[in-house]
CSV table of C-alpha atoms and ligand atoms in Angstrom, one decimal:
chain,number,residue,atom,x,y,z
A,35,UNK,CA,86.4,98.7,100.5
A,36,UNK,CA,83.5,99.4,98.1
A,37,UNK,CA,80.0,97.9,98.3
A,38,UNK,CA,80.5,95.7,95.3
A,39,UNK,CA,83.5,94.0,96.9
A,40,UNK,CA,82.9,90.3,97.5
A,41,UNK,CA,83.5,88.8,100.9
A,42,UNK,CA,86.8,87.1,101.6
A,43,UNK,CA,85.3,83.7,101.1
A,44,UNK,CA,83.6,84.7,97.8
A,45,UNK,CA,86.9,86.3,96.8
A,46,UNK,CA,88.8,83.0,97.2
A,47,UNK,CA,85.9,81.2,95.4
A,48,UNK,CA,86.1,83.6,92.5
A,49,UNK,CA,89.8,83.0,92.2
A,50,UNK,CA,89.2,79.2,92.4
A,51,UNK,CA,86.5,79.5,89.7
A,52,UNK,CA,88.8,81.3,87.3
A,53,UNK,CA,91.2,78.4,87.4
A,54,UNK,CA,88.6,75.7,87.5
A,55,UNK,CA,87.0,77.1,84.3
A,56,UNK,CA,90.3,76.3,82.5
A,57,UNK,CA,90.2,72.7,83.6
A,58,UNK,CA,88.1,69.8,82.6
A,59,UNK,CA,87.0,68.6,86.0
A,60,UNK,CA,83.7,66.7,86.3
A,61,UNK,CA,81.3,69.4,87.6
A,62,UNK,CA,80.4,67.4,90.7
A,63,UNK,CA,84.1,67.1,91.6
A,64,UNK,CA,84.7,70.8,91.0
A,65,UNK,CA,81.9,71.6,93.4
A,66,UNK,CA,83.2,69.1,96.0
A,67,UNK,CA,86.7,70.7,95.9
A,68,UNK,CA,85.3,74.3,96.1
A,69,UNK,CA,83.1,73.9,99.1
A,70,UNK,CA,84.2,73.9,102.7
A,71,UNK,CA,83.4,70.5,104.3
A,72,UNK,CA,82.5,71.7,107.8
A,73,UNK,CA,82.7,74.6,110.2
A,74,UNK,CA,82.4,74.0,113.9
A,75,UNK,CA,81.4,77.0,116.0
A,76,UNK,CA,81.8,76.9,119.7
A,77,UNK,CA,80.8,79.4,122.4
A,78,UNK,CA,82.3,78.8,125.8
A,79,UNK,CA,82.6,80.7,129.1
A,80,UNK,CA,85.6,81.5,131.1
A,81,UNK,CA,85.5,83.1,134.6
A,82,UNK,CA,87.7,86.2,134.4
A,83,UNK,CA,87.9,89.3,136.6
A,84,UNK,CA,85.0,88.2,138.8
A,85,UNK,CA,82.5,87.4,135.9
A,86,UNK,CA,81.9,84.8,133.3
A,87,UNK,CA,82.9,85.9,129.8
A,88,UNK,CA,81.7,84.1,126.7
A,89,UNK,CA,84.0,83.6,123.7
A,90,UNK,CA,83.2,82.5,120.2
A,91,UNK,CA,85.6,80.2,118.4
A,92,UNK,CA,85.7,78.4,115.0
A,93,UNK,CA,87.5,75.5,113.4
A,94,UNK,CA,86.7,75.0,109.8
A,95,UNK,CA,87.8,72.0,107.7
A,96,UNK,CA,87.9,72.8,104.0
A,97,UNK,CA,89.1,69.5,102.5
A,98,UNK,CA,89.9,66.1,103.9
A,99,UNK,CA,91.4,64.6,100.7
A,100,UNK,CA,94.5,64.2,102.9
A,101,UNK,CA,94.6,63.9,106.6
A,102,UNK,CA,95.5,65.4,109.0
A,103,UNK,CA,94.1,68.7,107.9
A,104,UNK,CA,96.3,71.7,108.7
A,105,UNK,CA,96.1,75.4,109.3
A,106,UNK,CA,96.6,78.1,111.9
A,107,UNK,CA,94.4,79.4,114.7
A,108,UNK,CA,93.9,83.2,114.6
A,109,UNK,CA,93.1,85.4,117.6
A,110,UNK,CA,91.4,88.7,116.4
A,111,UNK,CA,88.3,90.6,117.5
A,112,UNK,CA,86.7,90.4,114.1
A,113,UNK,CA,87.2,86.7,113.3
A,114,UNK,CA,84.1,85.3,111.6
A,115,UNK,CA,82.9,82.2,109.8
A,116,UNK,CA,83.3,83.7,106.3
A,117,UNK,CA,86.9,84.5,107.0
A,118,UNK,CA,87.8,81.2,108.7
A,119,UNK,CA,86.3,79.3,105.7
A,120,UNK,CA,88.2,81.4,103.2
A,121,UNK,CA,91.4,80.8,105.1
A,122,UNK,CA,90.7,77.1,105.4
A,123,UNK,CA,90.2,76.9,101.7
A,124,UNK,CA,93.5,78.7,101.0
A,125,UNK,CA,95.2,76.2,103.2
A,126,UNK,CA,94.0,73.3,101.0
A,127,UNK,CA,95.6,74.9,97.9
A,128,UNK,CA,98.7,76.1,99.7
A,129,UNK,CA,99.5,72.6,101.1
A,130,UNK,CA,98.8,71.0,97.7
A,131,UNK,CA,101.1,73.5,96.0
A,132,UNK,CA,104.1,73.0,98.3
A,133,UNK,CA,103.4,69.2,98.5
A,134,UNK,CA,102.7,69.2,102.3
A,135,UNK,CA,100.5,66.1,102.7
A,136,UNK,CA,97.6,67.8,104.4
A,137,UNK,CA,94.1,68.9,103.8
A,138,UNK,CA,93.1,72.5,104.6
A,139,UNK,CA,91.7,73.8,107.9
A,140,UNK,CA,91.7,77.0,109.8
A,141,UNK,CA,90.5,78.2,113.2
A,142,UNK,CA,89.8,81.5,114.9
A,143,UNK,CA,88.8,83.0,118.2
A,144,UNK,CA,87.0,86.3,118.5
A,145,UNK,CA,89.3,88.0,121.0
A,146,UNK,CA,91.6,91.0,121.0
A,147,UNK,CA,94.6,89.4,122.8
A,148,UNK,CA,96.0,92.8,123.8
A,149,UNK,CA,93.1,93.3,126.2
A,150,UNK,CA,94.1,90.3,128.3
A,151,UNK,CA,96.9,89.4,130.7
A,152,UNK,CA,99.1,86.4,130.0
A,153,UNK,CA,97.5,84.2,132.6
A,154,UNK,CA,94.0,85.1,131.3
A,155,UNK,CA,95.0,84.2,127.8
A,156,UNK,CA,96.4,80.9,129.0
A,157,UNK,CA,93.0,80.1,130.7
A,158,UNK,CA,91.1,81.1,127.5
A,159,UNK,CA,93.4,79.1,125.2
A,160,UNK,CA,93.2,76.0,127.4
A,161,UNK,CA,89.5,76.1,127.4
A,162,UNK,CA,89.3,76.7,123.6
A,163,UNK,CA,91.7,73.8,123.1
A,164,UNK,CA,89.6,71.6,125.3
A,165,UNK,CA,86.6,72.2,123.2
A,166,UNK,CA,88.5,71.4,120.0
A,167,UNK,CA,90.3,68.4,121.3
A,168,UNK,CA,87.2,66.6,122.6
A,169,UNK,CA,85.8,66.8,119.0
A,170,UNK,CA,89.1,65.6,117.4
A,171,UNK,CA,89.6,69.1,115.9
A,172,UNK,CA,93.0,69.0,117.5
A,173,UNK,CA,94.6,65.6,116.9
A,174,UNK,CA,98.0,64.5,115.5
A,175,UNK,CA,96.4,62.3,112.8
A,176,UNK,CA,93.3,64.4,112.1
A,177,UNK,CA,93.7,68.1,112.6
A,178,UNK,CA,96.9,69.9,113.4
A,179,UNK,CA,96.6,73.6,114.2
A,180,UNK,CA,99.5,76.1,114.1
A,181,UNK,CA,100.0,79.8,114.9
A,182,UNK,CA,98.4,82.6,112.8
A,183,UNK,CA,97.7,86.2,113.5
A,184,UNK,CA,97.5,86.9,117.2
A,185,UNK,CA,98.9,83.6,118.3
A,186,UNK,CA,102.4,82.2,118.6
A,187,UNK,CA,104.6,79.6,120.3
A,188,UNK,CA,103.0,80.2,123.7
A,189,UNK,CA,99.5,79.4,122.6
A,190,UNK,CA,100.7,76.3,120.7
A,191,UNK,CA,102.6,75.1,123.8
A,192,UNK,CA,99.4,75.4,125.9
A,193,UNK,CA,97.3,73.6,123.3
A,194,UNK,CA,99.8,70.8,123.1
A,195,UNK,CA,99.9,70.5,126.9
A,196,UNK,CA,96.1,70.4,127.0
A,197,UNK,CA,96.1,67.6,124.4
A,198,UNK,CA,98.7,65.6,126.4
A,199,UNK,CA,96.6,66.0,129.6
A,200,UNK,CA,93.5,64.6,127.8
A,201,UNK,CA,95.4,61.9,125.9
A,202,UNK,CA,97.9,60.6,128.4
A,203,UNK,CA,98.9,57.5,126.4
A,204,UNK,CA,99.2,59.0,123.0
A,205,UNK,CA,102.9,58.6,122.1
A,206,UNK,CA,102.5,61.1,119.2
A,207,UNK,CA,100.8,63.8,121.4
A,208,UNK,CA,103.4,66.4,120.5
A,209,UNK,CA,102.4,66.2,116.8
A,210,UNK,CA,98.9,67.6,117.6
A,211,UNK,CA,100.0,71.2,116.9
A,212,UNK,CA,103.0,72.8,115.2
A,213,UNK,CA,104.7,76.1,115.9
A,214,UNK,CA,105.6,75.0,119.4
A,215,UNK,CA,108.7,76.5,121.1
A,216,UNK,CA,111.8,74.4,120.4
A,217,UNK,CA,112.0,73.3,124.1
A,218,UNK,CA,108.4,71.9,123.9
A,219,UNK,CA,108.7,69.8,120.7
A,220,UNK,CA,109.1,72.6,118.2
A,221,UNK,CA,111.6,72.9,115.5
A,222,UNK,CA,114.3,75.5,114.8
A,223,UNK,CA,113.4,78.0,112.2
A,224,UNK,CA,109.6,77.8,112.5
A,225,UNK,CA,109.1,81.4,113.9
A,226,UNK,CA,111.0,82.9,110.9
A,227,UNK,CA,109.6,80.4,108.4
A,228,UNK,CA,106.9,82.4,106.7
A,229,UNK,CA,109.1,85.5,106.3
A,230,UNK,CA,112.0,83.3,105.2
A,231,UNK,CA,109.6,81.7,102.7
A,232,UNK,CA,108.7,85.1,101.3
A,233,UNK,CA,112.4,85.8,100.8
A,234,UNK,CA,113.1,82.5,99.1
A,235,UNK,CA,110.0,83.1,96.9
A,236,UNK,CA,111.4,86.4,95.7
A,237,UNK,CA,114.9,85.0,95.3
A,238,UNK,CA,113.4,82.3,93.0
A,239,UNK,CA,111.3,84.8,91.1
A,240,UNK,CA,114.4,86.9,90.4
A,241,UNK,CA,116.3,83.8,89.1
A,242,UNK,CA,114.2,84.2,85.9
A,243,UNK,CA,114.9,87.4,84.0
A,244,UNK,CA,111.9,86.8,81.7
A,245,UNK,CA,109.5,86.7,84.8
A,246,UNK,CA,111.1,89.8,86.3
A,247,UNK,CA,110.7,91.5,82.9
A,248,UNK,CA,106.9,90.7,83.0
A,249,UNK,CA,106.8,93.0,86.1
A,250,UNK,CA,108.7,95.7,84.1
A,251,UNK,CA,111.7,95.2,86.4
A,252,UNK,CA,115.3,93.9,85.8
A,253,UNK,CA,118.4,92.8,87.6
A,254,UNK,CA,118.5,91.2,91.0
A,255,UNK,CA,116.9,92.0,94.4
A,256,UNK,CA,119.9,94.2,95.2
A,257,UNK,CA,118.8,97.8,95.5
A,258,UNK,CA,115.1,97.1,95.0
A,259,UNK,CA,112.7,99.5,96.8
A,260,UNK,CA,110.3,97.7,99.0
A,261,UNK,CA,107.1,98.7,100.9
A,262,UNK,CA,106.1,96.4,103.7
A,263,UNK,CA,102.6,96.6,105.2
A,264,UNK,CA,102.5,95.0,108.7
A,265,UNK,CA,105.6,94.4,110.7
A,266,UNK,CA,104.3,91.4,112.6
A,267,UNK,CA,106.1,88.0,112.6
A,268,UNK,CA,105.8,87.5,108.8
A,269,UNK,CA,106.4,91.1,107.6
A,270,UNK,CA,109.3,91.6,110.1
A,271,UNK,CA,111.2,88.5,109.1
A,272,UNK,CA,110.7,89.1,105.3
A,273,UNK,CA,111.8,92.7,105.6
A,274,UNK,CA,114.7,91.8,107.8
A,275,UNK,CA,116.1,89.1,105.6
A,276,UNK,CA,115.5,91.0,102.4
A,277,UNK,CA,117.3,94.1,103.7
A,278,UNK,CA,120.2,92.5,105.5
A,279,UNK,CA,120.8,89.6,103.1
A,280,UNK,CA,119.6,90.6,99.6
A,281,UNK,CA,120.4,94.3,99.5
A,282,UNK,CA,116.7,95.5,99.3
A,283,UNK,CA,115.8,98.9,100.6
A,284,UNK,CA,112.7,98.9,102.8
A,285,UNK,CA,111.6,102.4,102.0
A,286,UNK,CA,108.3,102.2,103.8
A,287,UNK,CA,106.8,100.3,106.7
A,288,UNK,CA,103.0,100.5,107.3
A,289,UNK,CA,101.6,99.8,110.7
A,290,UNK,CA,98.3,100.1,112.5
A,291,UNK,CA,99.0,103.7,113.6
A,292,UNK,CA,100.6,105.1,110.4
A,293,UNK,CA,103.7,104.5,108.3
A,294,UNK,CA,107.4,105.2,108.5
A,295,UNK,CA,109.5,106.1,105.5
A,296,UNK,CA,113.2,106.5,104.7
A,297,UNK,CA,114.2,106.5,101.0
A,298,UNK,CA,117.6,105.2,101.9
A,299,UNK,CA,116.1,102.1,103.6
A,300,UNK,CA,114.8,101.6,107.1
A,301,UNK,CA,116.7,99.7,109.8
A,302,UNK,CA,114.1,97.0,110.3
A,303,UNK,CA,115.5,95.6,113.6
A,304,UNK,CA,115.4,99.1,115.1
A,305,UNK,CA,111.9,99.8,113.9
A,306,UNK,CA,110.6,96.5,115.2
A,307,UNK,CA,112.2,97.3,118.5
A,308,UNK,CA,110.5,100.7,118.7
A,309,UNK,CA,107.1,99.1,117.9
A,310,UNK,CA,107.6,96.5,120.6
A,311,UNK,CA,108.2,99.2,123.2
A,312,UNK,CA,105.8,101.9,122.0
A,313,UNK,CA,103.0,99.9,120.3
A,314,UNK,CA,103.3,101.6,116.9
A,315,UNK,CA,105.5,103.6,114.6
A,316,UNK,CA,104.5,107.1,115.7
A,317,UNK,CA,107.4,109.0,117.1
A,318,UNK,CA,110.0,106.5,115.9
A,319,UNK,CA,113.2,108.4,115.2
A,320,UNK,CA,114.4,105.9,112.6
A,321,UNK,CA,112.3,107.3,109.8
A,322,UNK,CA,109.8,110.0,108.8
A,323,UNK,CA,106.3,109.4,110.1
A,324,UNK,CA,103.2,109.5,107.9
A,325,UNK,CA,99.8,109.6,109.6
A,326,UNK,CA,97.7,108.1,106.8
A,327,UNK,CA,99.3,104.7,106.6
A,328,UNK,CA,97.1,102.9,104.1
A,329,UNK,CA,97.8,105.6,101.5
A,330,UNK,CA,101.4,104.5,101.5
A,331,UNK,CA,100.3,101.3,99.7
A,332,UNK,CA,100.0,103.6,96.7
A,333,UNK,CA,103.5,104.9,96.9
A,334,UNK,CA,106.1,104.3,94.2
A,335,UNK,CA,108.2,101.2,94.8
A,336,UNK,CA,109.5,98.1,93.1
A,337,UNK,CA,108.0,95.5,95.4
A,338,UNK,CA,105.0,95.8,97.6
A,339,UNK,CA,104.6,93.2,100.4
A,340,UNK,CA,101.2,93.2,102.2
A,341,UNK,CA,102.0,91.1,105.3
A,342,UNK,CA,99.1,91.8,107.6
A,343,UNK,CA,95.4,91.2,106.9
A,344,UNK,CA,93.0,90.4,104.1
A,345,UNK,CA,91.5,92.9,101.7
A,346,UNK,CA,93.9,95.8,102.1
A,347,UNK,CA,94.2,96.1,98.3
A,348,UNK,CA,90.7,96.3,97.1
A,349,UNK,CA,88.5,97.9,94.5
A,350,UNK,CA,88.8,101.1,96.3
A,351,UNK,CA,92.6,101.6,95.9
A,352,UNK,CA,93.8,99.0,93.4
A,353,UNK,CA,93.8,101.4,90.5
A,354,UNK,CA,96.2,103.7,92.4
A,355,UNK,CA,98.6,101.0,93.5
A,356,UNK,CA,101.8,101.7,91.6
A,357,UNK,CA,104.0,98.7,92.6
A,358,UNK,CA,104.8,96.6,89.5
A,359,UNK,CA,105.3,93.5,91.7
A,360,UNK,CA,103.2,92.5,94.7
A,361,UNK,CA,104.0,89.5,96.9
A,362,UNK,CA,101.2,88.4,99.1
A,363,UNK,CA,102.9,87.6,102.5
A,364,UNK,CA,99.4,87.8,104.1
A,365,UNK,CA,96.5,85.6,103.3
A,366,UNK,CA,94.1,87.3,100.9
A,367,UNK,CA,95.5,90.8,100.9
A,368,UNK,CA,94.3,91.4,97.4
A,369,UNK,CA,90.5,91.0,96.8
A,370,UNK,CA,89.2,89.3,93.7
A,371,UNK,CA,88.0,92.7,92.4
A,372,UNK,CA,91.4,94.3,92.9
A,373,UNK,CA,93.1,91.3,91.4
A,374,UNK,CA,91.2,91.9,88.2
A,375,UNK,CA,92.1,95.6,88.1
A,376,UNK,CA,95.8,94.8,88.8
A,377,UNK,CA,95.9,92.1,86.2
A,378,UNK,CA,94.7,94.5,83.6
A,379,UNK,CA,97.3,97.0,84.6
A,380,UNK,CA,100.0,94.3,84.2
A,381,UNK,CA,101.0,94.1,87.8
A,382,UNK,CA,102.6,90.8,88.6
A,383,UNK,CA,101.3,89.2,91.8
A,384,UNK,CA,103.1,86.4,93.6
A,385,UNK,CA,100.0,84.9,95.2
A,386,UNK,CA,99.4,84.0,98.9
A,387,UNK,CA,98.9,80.3,98.3
A,388,UNK,CA,102.5,80.2,97.2
A,389,UNK,CA,104.2,83.3,98.8
A,390,UNK,CA,103.3,82.6,102.4
A,391,UNK,CA,103.5,78.8,102.3
A,392,UNK,CA,106.8,78.8,104.2
A,393,UNK,CA,105.0,78.6,107.5
A,394,UNK,CA,103.1,75.4,106.8
A,395,UNK,CA,106.1,73.9,105.0
A,396,UNK,CA,108.2,74.2,108.2
A,397,UNK,CA,105.1,73.0,110.2
A,398,UNK,CA,105.2,69.9,108.1
A,399,UNK,CA,108.9,69.4,109.1
A,400,UNK,CA,108.0,69.9,112.7
A,401,UNK,CA,105.1,67.4,112.5
A,402,UNK,CA,107.4,64.8,110.9
A,403,UNK,CA,110.0,65.5,113.6
A,404,UNK,CA,107.4,64.9,116.3
A,405,UNK,CA,106.2,61.7,114.7
A,406,UNK,CA,109.7,60.4,114.2
A,407,UNK,CA,110.8,61.4,117.8
A,408,UNK,CA,114.2,62.5,116.6
A,409,UNK,CA,115.8,65.8,115.7
A,410,UNK,CA,116.7,66.3,112.0
A,411,UNK,CA,120.5,65.7,111.4
A,412,UNK,CA,121.1,63.8,114.7
A,413,UNK,CA,122.2,60.6,112.9
A,414,UNK,CA,124.2,62.1,110.1
A,415,UNK,CA,125.9,65.3,111.3
A,416,UNK,CA,129.1,63.9,112.8
A,417,UNK,CA,129.5,61.3,110.1
A,418,UNK,CA,129.2,64.1,107.5
A,419,UNK,CA,131.8,66.1,109.4
A,420,UNK,CA,134.2,63.1,109.6
A,421,UNK,CA,134.0,62.6,105.8
A,422,UNK,CA,134.6,66.3,105.2
A,423,UNK,CA,137.6,66.1,107.5
A,424,UNK,CA,139.2,63.5,105.3
A,425,UNK,CA,139.0,65.8,102.3
A,426,UNK,CA,140.2,68.8,104.3
A,427,UNK,CA,143.2,66.9,105.7
A,428,UNK,CA,144.1,65.7,102.2
A,429,UNK,CA,143.8,69.3,100.8
A,430,UNK,CA,145.9,70.6,103.6
A,431,UNK,CA,148.6,68.1,102.9
A,432,UNK,CA,148.6,69.1,99.2
A,433,UNK,CA,148.6,72.8,99.9
A,434,UNK,CA,151.9,72.3,101.8
A,435,UNK,CA,153.5,71.1,98.6
A,436,UNK,CA,155.4,74.2,97.4
A,437,UNK,CA,155.5,73.0,93.8
A,438,UNK,CA,151.7,73.0,93.5
A,439,UNK,CA,151.7,76.6,94.7
A,440,UNK,CA,148.2,76.9,96.0
A,441,UNK,CA,146.6,77.3,99.4
A,442,UNK,CA,143.2,77.0,101.1
A,443,UNK,CA,141.2,80.2,101.5
A,444,UNK,CA,140.8,81.5,105.0
A,445,UNK,CA,137.8,80.0,106.9
A,446,UNK,CA,137.4,77.3,104.3
A,447,UNK,CA,138.3,74.6,106.7
A,448,UNK,CA,136.0,75.8,109.4
A,449,UNK,CA,133.1,76.3,107.1
A,450,UNK,CA,133.4,73.1,105.2
A,451,UNK,CA,133.9,71.0,108.4
A,452,UNK,CA,130.7,72.2,110.0
A,453,UNK,CA,127.9,69.6,109.4
A,454,UNK,CA,124.4,70.9,109.0
A,455,UNK,CA,122.3,71.3,112.2
A,456,UNK,CA,118.5,71.4,112.4
A,457,UNK,CA,118.2,75.0,111.4
A,458,UNK,CA,120.4,74.6,108.3
A,459,UNK,CA,118.4,71.5,107.3
A,460,UNK,CA,115.1,73.3,107.8
A,461,UNK,CA,116.2,76.3,105.7
A,462,UNK,CA,117.5,73.9,103.0
A,463,UNK,CA,114.2,72.0,103.0
A,464,UNK,CA,112.2,75.3,102.8
A,465,UNK,CA,114.3,76.7,100.0
A,466,UNK,CA,114.0,73.5,98.0
A,467,UNK,CA,110.2,73.6,98.6
A,468,UNK,CA,109.8,77.2,97.5
A,469,UNK,CA,111.9,76.7,94.4
A,470,UNK,CA,110.0,73.5,93.4
A,471,UNK,CA,106.6,75.1,93.9
A,472,UNK,CA,107.5,78.2,91.9
A,473,UNK,CA,108.7,76.1,89.1
A,474,UNK,CA,105.5,74.1,89.0
A,475,UNK,CA,103.5,77.4,88.8
A,476,UNK,CA,105.7,79.1,86.2
A,477,UNK,CA,105.6,76.1,84.0
A,478,UNK,CA,101.8,76.5,83.7
A,479,UNK,CA,102.1,80.3,83.5
A,480,UNK,CA,104.5,80.1,80.5
A,481,UNK,CA,103.1,77.0,78.7
A,482,UNK,CA,99.4,78.0,78.6
A,483,UNK,CA,98.1,80.9,76.6
A,484,UNK,CA,94.9,81.0,78.6
A,485,UNK,CA,96.9,81.4,81.9
A,486,UNK,CA,98.1,85.0,82.3
A,487,UNK,CA,98.8,85.2,86.0
A,488,UNK,CA,100.7,83.3,88.6
A,489,UNK,CA,97.6,83.0,90.9
A,490,UNK,CA,95.6,81.1,88.3
A,491,UNK,CA,98.7,79.0,87.5
A,492,UNK,CA,99.0,78.2,91.3
A,493,UNK,CA,95.4,77.3,91.6
A,494,UNK,CA,95.6,75.1,88.5
A,495,UNK,CA,98.5,73.1,89.9
A,496,UNK,CA,96.8,72.8,93.3
A,497,UNK,CA,93.3,71.9,92.1
A,498,UNK,CA,94.6,69.3,89.8
A,499,UNK,CA,96.6,67.7,92.7
A,500,UNK,CA,93.6,67.8,95.0
A,501,UNK,CA,91.4,66.4,92.2
A,502,UNK,CA,93.8,63.5,91.6
A,503,UNK,CA,93.8,62.7,95.3
A,504,UNK,CA,90.0,62.6,95.3
A,505,UNK,CA,89.9,60.6,92.1
A,506,UNK,CA,92.4,58.1,93.5
A,507,UNK,CA,89.9,57.5,96.3
A,508,UNK,CA,87.2,56.8,93.7
A,509,UNK,CA,85.3,60.1,94.0
B,25,LIG,N1,98.9,80.1,109.8
B,25,LIG,C1,99.9,79.8,108.8
B,25,LIG,C2,99.3,79.9,107.4
B,25,LIG,O1,98.3,80.6,107.2
B,25,LIG,C3,100.6,78.4,109.1
B,25,LIG,C4,99.7,77.2,109.1
B,25,LIG,C5,100.4,76.0,109.6
B,25,LIG,O2,101.6,76.0,109.8
B,25,LIG,O3,99.7,75.0,109.7
B,25,LIG,O4,99.7,79.3,106.5
């Protein structure tokens, strides 16, 4: 990154300001929505390997216009207040855009999880959770964390368990965090949710030929050449679904230790498997290895998917990025400076606050499931199947009538009879959410001459929703 590059938090604020300048908000309210309400910093000690080690953690609350506030907890060595506040602020606008009834929050712990054993991570996570729980920074009705970079189902299960130990009579204890494993109050489809959301976002974008044309592309997703940066949970699922279900060719995968390329399309499951066993892409026989991974962001492609960390596309490389369409699967992968350069070049960016909102959307479903204490579909599934059976029996009877001369297609009966389970319902709810949110953004994008990009359109929709919420409270 260059010296002129704003910090991540400043970057988000600049993007916010661009949109706010096009609105007529009372200046006091604009400021209220922009700023981060609070950031709690905790330093705590854990006895490990015969000594006491001190860890620094954060939980930042950006906006409490709706409660609980929501957002993941990240484990990374370079977590800092600026980053956590930027991420908390993005959560506010993300939730507003996909109509998840939450304010924005985010947490982080300065730790490289790869340096610790599983039992050590459990001890550290439990202690961090304890510090947050006793200040109501983990609480089903006030602040509901979820996984983010470096955390997953395991950490969420530990946090939920810690909350239950400290709140033995709270009947809603399980709703204190989302992203838990299905056998500990989680929901089917949460792990894949953010990647699945990226796929649904692209599918929706490609339903509008005029939007696709703005990126200088045409046709469908089939055959599109895609570069994915980061094959973690989000990048992996997005790449897997796009390649196996939509016909995209993942021509490049960029990882920490370099990149892998295959113009015919990489087999994502095999690459992921290799990374899991070898810690990187070097030596992977399923593609050609390139040492200078980040340079690959500048390769020719149709769609670029940055799916790892913030700031990878910055003022230092934006000019050379050739992709006509970028979808931000990560939070903040394009800095405000790069955003400006890319906008002038005509690159279409599907922004993070929309593109990666699949995670929090399914978190919302999980939270509702926990509060209602019943799995989605449990009441309706068999009734739905019974009604379908009536139709199928009738069709079967008619198809035996030689005079009508028609028959049922193979598998029709089986497919039609199967009522939706939790996973199908989660995917349907996510698809609906991603379509609805895109439509609200594109309406602004197409109807206002002063809005030339999807990010500003997304911020406009979100800020006005947050503003109405504050105004309804008399602020
Ligand atoms: N960490 C994810 C995000 O950045 C998910 C947050 C959540 O599910 O609350 O959106």
